[in-house]
Amino acid sequence: MNEIIIEVKKISKVYDEMTDNPVISLNNISMSIEKGEFICVMGTSGSGKTTFINCISTMDTPSKGQVILYGKSTLEMSDEEIGNFRSKEIGFIFQEYNLLDYLTLEENIAFPLSMNKVKNSEIKKRVHEIAKNLGIEGLLNKYPDECSGGQKQRTAIARALVNEPSIIIADEPTGNLDSKNTSELLAILKNLNEKEGKTIIMVTHDVMVGSFASRLLYIQDGTIKEQLSRKEFKTQEDYFYNISKINSKEQLISLKK
Ligand SMILES: Nc1ncnc2c1ncn2[C@@H]1O[C@H](COP(=O)(O)OP(=O)(O)O)[C@@H](O)[C@H]1O
Ligand SMILES: [Mg+2]
């Protein structure tokens, strides 16, 4: 077994807890993630996917339960330690890219480094190297507005990688991409996982995207309702078919609610 890097113990998240209408977003989830896994999180809209990945990545704090990062509970970490963990170990990718419009692609990619007191020459070198690997080196002086969705998402990936994080967290990163750009993004993530050993945790609505994962978590009403592992299935088609089955079943249930 590989090293466990993230473990959650009985985490729950309730929003608007003190009001007449509390929202239970996560309900008593326990699970762990090993180094080098590629996890996809699926589930209907509002099931708690974003809350779940935000809690395991320190972007949000659970109302109850514990998040344990590399063996240490966040309850025992100072805000500074948690902030350091987040900026050094985790790269985030979002559906809306979240690039800053008034910065060039180069400045956007460099942004996380400029806050980490890295030398200018070192920043330039690293940004150019990553941009080259992602095929956007020729666009570095452009602004996000001048680029396509696929180019913006590559820029967001470059920004997520610039600190050399060990974990990549992506919330519906293919949500705004066409099928060609989706395939390209998946190939990039698969390569980062297989060749560089990065742990990837990705939310998606798309069964095809989900079938790239080594493990699939299906969340419903704030709990992990089903889990599938790629290694339980003989073929990729079998894995894909079983993910689609769970997905259609849950979509139907949520339609009837
Ligand atoms: N900041 C918030 N305040 C109140 N309710 C929230 C907040 N964030 C999420 N929720 C609620 O928690 C539930 C789960 O949301 P979310 O994790 O965003 O789901 P998903 O990503 O699966 O669509 C939803 O009912 C949502 O409305
Ligand atoms: Mg979401």
mmCIF file of N, CA and C in Angstrom, residues 6 15 20-21 27 50 53 74 77 80 87 107 110 124 148 173 189 204-206 208 214 220 222 245 251 253-254:
data_model
loop_
_atom_site.group_PDB
_atom_site.id
_atom_site.type_symbol
_atom_site.label_atom_id
_atom_site.label_comp_id
_atom_site.label_asym_id
_atom_site.label_seq_id
_atom_site.Cartn_x
_atom_site.Cartn_y
_atom_site.Cartn_z
ATOM 1 N N ILE A 6 -3.954 11.912 2.479
ATOM 2 C CA ILE A 6 -5.100 12.650 3.016
ATOM 3 C C ILE A 6 -6.052 11.639 3.644
ATOM 4 N N TYR A 15 -24.027 24.167 6.555
ATOM 5 C CA TYR A 15 -24.057 25.611 6.318
ATOM 6 C C TYR A 15 -25.284 26.199 7.014
ATOM 7 N N ASP A 20 -32.959 28.669 10.798
ATOM 8 C CA ASP A 20 -34.074 27.719 10.717
ATOM 9 C C ASP A 20 -33.909 26.748 9.551
ATOM 10 N N ASN A 21 -33.034 27.121 8.614
ATOM 11 C CA ASN A 21 -32.842 26.263 7.439
ATOM 12 C C ASN A 21 -31.393 25.810 7.267
ATOM 13 N N ASN A 27 -22.148 14.677 5.167
ATOM 14 C CA ASN A 27 -22.740 13.953 6.278
ATOM 15 C C ASN A 27 -21.873 12.756 6.667
ATOM 16 N N THR A 50 -18.212 19.807 -4.324
ATOM 17 C CA THR A 50 -17.298 20.946 -4.124
ATOM 18 C C THR A 50 -16.957 21.098 -2.642
ATOM 19 N N ILE A 53 -14.302 18.404 -1.752
ATOM 20 C CA ILE A 53 -12.901 18.655 -2.141
ATOM 21 C C ILE A 53 -12.364 19.922 -1.471
ATOM 22 N N THR A 74 -5.472 18.690 10.832
ATOM 23 C CA THR A 74 -5.491 20.159 10.661
ATOM 24 C C THR A 74 -5.908 20.848 11.964
ATOM 25 N N MET A 77 -2.874 22.033 13.532
ATOM 26 C CA MET A 77 -2.004 22.909 12.742
ATOM 27 C C MET A 77 -2.434 24.361 12.906
ATOM 28 N N GLU A 80 -1.049 29.343 9.811
ATOM 29 C CA GLU A 80 0.128 29.522 8.962
ATOM 30 C C GLU A 80 0.580 28.178 8.368
ATOM 31 N N SER A 87 -0.319 26.126 -0.098
ATOM 32 C CA SER A 87 0.395 26.746 -1.220
ATOM 33 C C SER A 87 1.544 25.866 -1.733
ATOM 34 N N GLU A 107 2.183 36.312 -16.370
ATOM 35 C CA GLU A 107 2.003 36.837 -15.004
ATOM 36 C C GLU A 107 1.011 35.991 -14.202
ATOM 37 N N ALA A 110 2.830 32.909 -13.080
ATOM 38 C CA ALA A 110 3.844 33.226 -12.059
ATOM 39 C C ALA A 110 3.233 33.635 -10.728
ATOM 40 N N LYS A 124 10.904 33.248 -14.046
ATOM 41 C CA LYS A 124 10.822 33.273 -15.500
ATOM 42 C C LYS A 124 11.171 31.904 -16.086
ATOM 43 N N SER A 148 -8.361 31.122 -26.260
ATOM 44 C CA SER A 148 -9.511 30.209 -26.291
ATOM 45 C C SER A 148 -9.682 29.552 -24.925
ATOM 46 N N PRO A 173 -12.993 20.656 -14.155
ATOM 47 C CA PRO A 173 -12.083 21.413 -15.027
ATOM 48 C C PRO A 173 -12.459 21.313 -16.502
ATOM 49 N N LEU A 189 -3.481 15.477 -17.472
ATOM 50 C CA LEU A 189 -3.635 15.030 -16.079
ATOM 51 C C LEU A 189 -3.134 13.589 -15.899
ATOM 52 N N THR A 204 -16.172 15.736 -11.563
ATOM 53 C CA THR A 204 -16.692 15.811 -12.928
ATOM 54 C C THR A 204 -18.146 15.351 -12.993
ATOM 55 N N HIS A 205 -18.852 15.832 -14.015
ATOM 56 C CA HIS A 205 -20.209 15.372 -14.296
ATOM 57 C C HIS A 205 -20.196 14.299 -15.374
ATOM 58 N N ASP A 206 -19.045 14.162 -16.022
ATOM 59 C CA ASP A 206 -18.960 13.445 -17.274
ATOM 60 C C ASP A 206 -18.427 12.024 -17.042
ATOM 61 N N MET A 208 -17.360 9.809 -19.094
ATOM 62 C CA MET A 208 -16.126 9.520 -19.837
ATOM 63 C C MET A 208 -14.917 10.042 -19.058
ATOM 64 N N SER A 214 -8.441 6.223 -11.263
ATOM 65 C CA SER A 214 -8.133 4.894 -10.725
ATOM 66 C C SER A 214 -9.200 4.510 -9.704
ATOM 67 N N GLN A 220 -23.753 11.293 -2.892
ATOM 68 C CA GLN A 220 -25.181 11.627 -2.941
ATOM 69 C C GLN A 220 -25.591 12.157 -1.574
ATOM 70 N N GLY A 222 -24.453 14.322 0.357
ATOM 71 C CA GLY A 222 -23.361 14.549 1.305
ATOM 72 C C GLY A 222 -22.686 13.306 1.841
ATOM 73 N N LYS A 245 -23.836 3.310 -15.279
ATOM 74 C CA LYS A 245 -25.009 2.713 -14.640
ATOM 75 C C LYS A 245 -25.334 3.445 -13.325
ATOM 76 N N GLN A 251 -29.182 9.881 -11.286
ATOM 77 C CA GLN A 251 -29.859 10.990 -11.976
ATOM 78 C C GLN A 251 -31.368 10.772 -11.925
ATOM 79 N N ILE A 253 -33.064 8.977 -9.701
ATOM 80 C CA ILE A 253 -33.549 9.164 -8.320
ATOM 81 C C ILE A 253 -33.711 10.659 -8.041
ATOM 82 N N SER A 254 -32.712 11.456 -8.480
ATOM 83 C CA SER A 254 -32.792 12.889 -8.144
ATOM 84 C C SER A 254 -33.909 13.582 -8.931
#
